[in-house]
XYZ file of C-alpha atoms in Angstrom:
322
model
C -63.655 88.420 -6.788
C -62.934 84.569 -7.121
C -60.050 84.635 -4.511
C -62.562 86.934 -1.775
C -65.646 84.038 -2.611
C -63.439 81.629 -1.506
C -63.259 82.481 2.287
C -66.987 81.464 2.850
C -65.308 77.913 2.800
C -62.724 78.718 5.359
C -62.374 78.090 8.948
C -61.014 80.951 10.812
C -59.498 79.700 13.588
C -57.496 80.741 16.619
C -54.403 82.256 15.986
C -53.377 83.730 19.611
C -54.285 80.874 21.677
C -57.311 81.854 22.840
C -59.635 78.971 23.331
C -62.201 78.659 20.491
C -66.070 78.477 22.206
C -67.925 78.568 18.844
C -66.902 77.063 15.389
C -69.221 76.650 12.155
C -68.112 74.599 9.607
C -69.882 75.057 5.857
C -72.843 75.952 7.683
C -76.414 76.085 5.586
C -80.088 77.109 6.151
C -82.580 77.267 3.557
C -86.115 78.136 3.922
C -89.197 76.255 2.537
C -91.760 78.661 0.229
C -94.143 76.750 -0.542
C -95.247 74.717 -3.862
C -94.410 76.265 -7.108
C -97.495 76.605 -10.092
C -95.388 74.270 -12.233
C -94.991 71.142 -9.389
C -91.793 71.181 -6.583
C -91.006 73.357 -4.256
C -89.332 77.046 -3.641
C -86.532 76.880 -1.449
C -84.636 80.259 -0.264
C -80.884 79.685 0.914
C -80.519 82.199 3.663
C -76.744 80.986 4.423
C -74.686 79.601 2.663
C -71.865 77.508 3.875
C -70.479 79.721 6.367
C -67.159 78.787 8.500
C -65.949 80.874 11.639
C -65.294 80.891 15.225
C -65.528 82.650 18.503
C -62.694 82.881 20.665
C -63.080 82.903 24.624
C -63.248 86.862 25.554
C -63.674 88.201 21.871
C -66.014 89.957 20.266
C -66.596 89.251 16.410
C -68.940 91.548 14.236
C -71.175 90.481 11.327
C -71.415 93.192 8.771
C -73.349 92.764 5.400
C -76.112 93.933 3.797
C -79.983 93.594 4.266
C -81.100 89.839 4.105
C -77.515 88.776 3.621
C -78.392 85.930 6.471
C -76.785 87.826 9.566
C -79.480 87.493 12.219
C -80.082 83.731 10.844
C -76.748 82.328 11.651
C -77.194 84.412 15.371
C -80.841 82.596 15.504
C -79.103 79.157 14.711
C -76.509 79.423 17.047
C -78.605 79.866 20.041
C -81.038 77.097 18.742
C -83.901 79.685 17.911
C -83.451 78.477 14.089
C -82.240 74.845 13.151
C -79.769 74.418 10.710
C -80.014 72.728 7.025
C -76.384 71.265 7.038
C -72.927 71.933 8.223
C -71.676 71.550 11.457
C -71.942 73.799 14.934
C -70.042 73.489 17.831
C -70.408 75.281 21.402
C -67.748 74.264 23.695
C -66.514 71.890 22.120
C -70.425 70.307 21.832
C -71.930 69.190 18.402
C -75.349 70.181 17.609
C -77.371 68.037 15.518
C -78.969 70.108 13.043
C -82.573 69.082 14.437
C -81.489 68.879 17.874
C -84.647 68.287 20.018
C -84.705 70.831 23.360
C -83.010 68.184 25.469
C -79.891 68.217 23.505
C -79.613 72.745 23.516
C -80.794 72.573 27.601
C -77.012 72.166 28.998
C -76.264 75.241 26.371
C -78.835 77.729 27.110
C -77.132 79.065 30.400
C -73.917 79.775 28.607
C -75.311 81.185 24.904
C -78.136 83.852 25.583
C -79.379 86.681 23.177
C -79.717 90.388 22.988
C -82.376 91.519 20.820
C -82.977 94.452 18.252
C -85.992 96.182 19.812
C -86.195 96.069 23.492
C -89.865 97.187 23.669
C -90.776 93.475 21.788
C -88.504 91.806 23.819
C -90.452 92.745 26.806
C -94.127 91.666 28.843
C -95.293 95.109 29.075
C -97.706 93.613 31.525
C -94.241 92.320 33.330
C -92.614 94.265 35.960
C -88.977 94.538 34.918
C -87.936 92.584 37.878
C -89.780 89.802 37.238
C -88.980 90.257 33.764
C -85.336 89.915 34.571
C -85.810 87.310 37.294
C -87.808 84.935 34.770
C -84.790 83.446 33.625
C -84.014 82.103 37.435
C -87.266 80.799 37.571
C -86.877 78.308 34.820
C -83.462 77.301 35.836
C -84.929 76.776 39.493
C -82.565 76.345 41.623
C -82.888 79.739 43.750
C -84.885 80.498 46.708
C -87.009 84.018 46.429
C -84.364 86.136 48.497
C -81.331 84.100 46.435
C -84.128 85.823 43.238
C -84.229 88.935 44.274
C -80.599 89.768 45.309
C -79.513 88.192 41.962
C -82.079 90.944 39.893
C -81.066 93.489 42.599
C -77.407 92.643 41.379
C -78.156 92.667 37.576
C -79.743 95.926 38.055
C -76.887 97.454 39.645
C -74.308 95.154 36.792
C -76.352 97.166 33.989
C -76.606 100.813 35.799
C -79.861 101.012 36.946
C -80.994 101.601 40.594
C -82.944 98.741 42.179
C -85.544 100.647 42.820
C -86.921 100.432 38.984
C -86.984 96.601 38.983
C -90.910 97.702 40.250
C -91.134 99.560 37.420
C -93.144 98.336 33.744
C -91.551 98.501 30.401
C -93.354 101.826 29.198
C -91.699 103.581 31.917
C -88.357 103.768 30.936
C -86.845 105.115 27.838
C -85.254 102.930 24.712
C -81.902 103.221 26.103
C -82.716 101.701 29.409
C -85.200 98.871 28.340
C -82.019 97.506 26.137
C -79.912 97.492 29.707
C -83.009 95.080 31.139
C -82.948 93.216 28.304
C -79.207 92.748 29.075
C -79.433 91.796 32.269
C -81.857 89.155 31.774
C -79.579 87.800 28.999
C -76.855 87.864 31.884
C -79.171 86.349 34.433
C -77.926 82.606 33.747
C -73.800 84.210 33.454
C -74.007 82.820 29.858
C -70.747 83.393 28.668
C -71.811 84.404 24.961
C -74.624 87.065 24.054
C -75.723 87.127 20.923
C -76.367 91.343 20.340
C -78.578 91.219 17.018
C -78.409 95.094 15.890
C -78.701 95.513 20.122
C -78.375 99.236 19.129
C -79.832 99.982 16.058
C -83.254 101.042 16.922
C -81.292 103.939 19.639
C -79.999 107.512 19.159
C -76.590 107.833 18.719
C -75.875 109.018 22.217
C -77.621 105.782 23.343
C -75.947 103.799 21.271
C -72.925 105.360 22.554
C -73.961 104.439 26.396
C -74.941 100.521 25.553
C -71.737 99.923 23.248
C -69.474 101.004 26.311
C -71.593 99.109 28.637
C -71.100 96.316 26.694
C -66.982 96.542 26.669
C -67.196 97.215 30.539
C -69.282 93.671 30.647
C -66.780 92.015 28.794
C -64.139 93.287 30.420
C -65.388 92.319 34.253
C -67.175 89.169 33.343
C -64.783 87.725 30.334
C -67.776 87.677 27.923
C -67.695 86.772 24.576
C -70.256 88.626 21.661
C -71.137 87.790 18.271
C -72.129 91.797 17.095
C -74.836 91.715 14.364
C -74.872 95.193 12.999
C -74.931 97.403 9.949
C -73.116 100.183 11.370
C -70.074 100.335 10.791
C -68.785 102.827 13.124
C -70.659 100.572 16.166
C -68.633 97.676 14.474
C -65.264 98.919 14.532
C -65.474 100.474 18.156
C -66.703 97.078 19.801
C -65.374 94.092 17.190
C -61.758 92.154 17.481
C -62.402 90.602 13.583
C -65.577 91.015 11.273
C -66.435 88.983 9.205
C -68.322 90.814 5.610
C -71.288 89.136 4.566
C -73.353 89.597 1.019
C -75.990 87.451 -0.151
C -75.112 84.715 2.225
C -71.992 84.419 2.023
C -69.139 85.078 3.611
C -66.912 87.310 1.532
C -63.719 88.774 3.348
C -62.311 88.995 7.225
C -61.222 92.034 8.043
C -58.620 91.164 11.299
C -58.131 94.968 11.780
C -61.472 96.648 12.614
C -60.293 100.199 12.419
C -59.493 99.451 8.366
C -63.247 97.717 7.962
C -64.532 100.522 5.938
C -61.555 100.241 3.210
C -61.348 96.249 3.125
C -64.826 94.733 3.905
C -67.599 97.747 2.155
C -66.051 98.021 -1.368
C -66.401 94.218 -1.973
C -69.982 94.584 -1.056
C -70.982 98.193 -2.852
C -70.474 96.483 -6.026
C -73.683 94.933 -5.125
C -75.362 97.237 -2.694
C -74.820 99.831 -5.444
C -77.239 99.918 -8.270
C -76.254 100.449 -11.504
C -77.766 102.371 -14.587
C -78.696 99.998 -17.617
C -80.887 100.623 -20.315
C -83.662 97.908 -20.953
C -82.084 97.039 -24.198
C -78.843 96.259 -22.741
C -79.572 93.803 -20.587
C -82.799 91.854 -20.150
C -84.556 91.732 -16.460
C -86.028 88.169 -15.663
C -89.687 88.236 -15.676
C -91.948 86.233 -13.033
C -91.216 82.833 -12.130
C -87.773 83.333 -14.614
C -84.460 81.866 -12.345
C -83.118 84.422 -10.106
C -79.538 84.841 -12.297
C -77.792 85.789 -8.916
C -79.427 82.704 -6.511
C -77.812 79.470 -5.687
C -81.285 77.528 -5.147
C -84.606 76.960 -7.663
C -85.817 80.222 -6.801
C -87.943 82.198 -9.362
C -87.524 85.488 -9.709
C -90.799 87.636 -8.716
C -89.284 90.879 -10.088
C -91.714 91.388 -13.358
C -90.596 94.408 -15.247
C -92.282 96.184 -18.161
C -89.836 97.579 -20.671
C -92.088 99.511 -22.610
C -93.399 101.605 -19.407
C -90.048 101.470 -17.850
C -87.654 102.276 -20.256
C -84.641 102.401 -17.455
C -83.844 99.951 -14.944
C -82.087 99.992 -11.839
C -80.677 96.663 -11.329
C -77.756 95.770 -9.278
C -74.569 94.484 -10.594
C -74.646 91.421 -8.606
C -77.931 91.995 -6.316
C -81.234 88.834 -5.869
C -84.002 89.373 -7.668
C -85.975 87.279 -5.606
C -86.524 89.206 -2.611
């Protein structure tokens, strides 16, 4: 396991020549509790010095389990989230880790994001077009026709006739509000999207539909995607390299996609995986004991009673903080 924990501190860079658009360097965000009973405070490390890139016209998949700080580092690197420490760069930019709006406004046409549940991501008091063309507006600098043949084109870019752009959210199904909620992430021709588990909440068929729109996109417009997802079958069809996360770090990159499920899962089942242990055998920290498997002050709020529970289900290597 020691030689696998290691990569978290590495810096995957280019190896084909491909220009690299997005780098991380030991990258860290923790989150602030609250005051603890006994005086302090509880802080929650939700990454933990993370290093990759993003080549030009790539797509790279995050795999890992539940909370292992996935959508966080997506959030940070379109400025949604700041960053505790580390370093990002975007096009060869550094961001400050409290950069103020000023500093991200130069970045926001080329770094857009694709979020989990379309339905949320839309005004369902918006019409789609204007939902789509509200991008434009804040840029400014396009007349009303110049508006409307750019939404007319996005509509058309994402398949969908023009005629819906009239239409409101509840009108269409789940499949087609994620293709409006791509085309206003393309509105700007970013040249990243961030897709944070884009096609989780869809049937398979429409998950199908969106992951080869997706390739299509990158293939005509030269876009690059960081792929936050937990399936694995959606991350080997669409992903160049993905990197396999577990409790915030990064543990392995797999380099060949198609071999993901034999090289990245079965360094994280040994903690996704619970394990049978009697009571007896090993103790379970009680409330506001250290989490034995957290890198910050944490307490553990897991309180277990052995006498009503004889057997435990704790995982090998899993937080008991969360």
């Amino acid at each position: 396991m020691s030689d696998v924990m290691t990569a978290n501190r590495r810096s995957f860079l280019a190896e084909d020549g491909k220009e690299t658009i997005v780098r991380t360097d030991d990258l860290v965000r923790d989150f602030d509790l609250g005051h603890r009973p006994e005086g302090g405070r509880l802080v929650l490390r939700a990454v933990d010095k993370v290093s990759l890139t993003i080549r030009r016209g790539e797509t790279l998949g995050l795999v890992g389990e539940s909370g292992s700080g996935k959508s966080t580092i997506g959030r940070m690197l379109v400025g949604l989230l700041p960053y505790t420490s580390g370093n990002i760069e975007l096009f060869g930019q550094k961001i400050e880790p409290r950069a103020k709006a000023a500093a991200w406004k130069p970045l926001r046409r080329r770094v857009q994001f694709v979020f989990q549940d379309p339905h949320a991501a839309l005004n369902p008091r918006m019409r789609v077009g204007t939902a789509i063309a509200e991008p434009l507006d804040v840029a400014g600098n396009l007349t009303r026709k110049e508006r409307s043949a750019r939404v007319d084109e996005l509509m058309e870019l994402v398949g969908l006739p023009t005629s819906f752009a009239r239409r409101f959210p509840h009108e269409f199904s789940g499949g087609q509000r994620q293709r409006i909620v791509i085309a206003r992430a393309l509105a700007l021709n970013p040249e990243i999207l961030v897709c944070d588990e884009a096609v989780a909440s869809l049937d398979v068929s429409m998950q199908a539909q969106i992951v080869n729109l997706l390739k299509d996109l990158q293939d005509q417009l030269g876009l690059s995607y960081l792929f936050i997802a937990h399936d694995l079958a959606v991350v080997r069809a669409v992903s160049h390299r993905v990197p396999c996360f577990m409790q915030d770090r990064l543990l392995k990159l797999v380099r060949e996609p198609p071999f993901i499920a034999t090289r990245c899962i079965p360094i994280a089942a040994r903690s996704s995986i619970p394990c049978r242990v009697h009571a007896a055998a090993r103790r379970v920290p009680l409330l506001q004991e250290r989490c034995p498997a957290c890198s910050t002050s944490l307490k553990a709020v897991l309180s277990v009673l052995a006498a009503r529970k004889p057997w435990i289900y704790v995982g090998t290597f899993r937080h008991l903080c969360a």
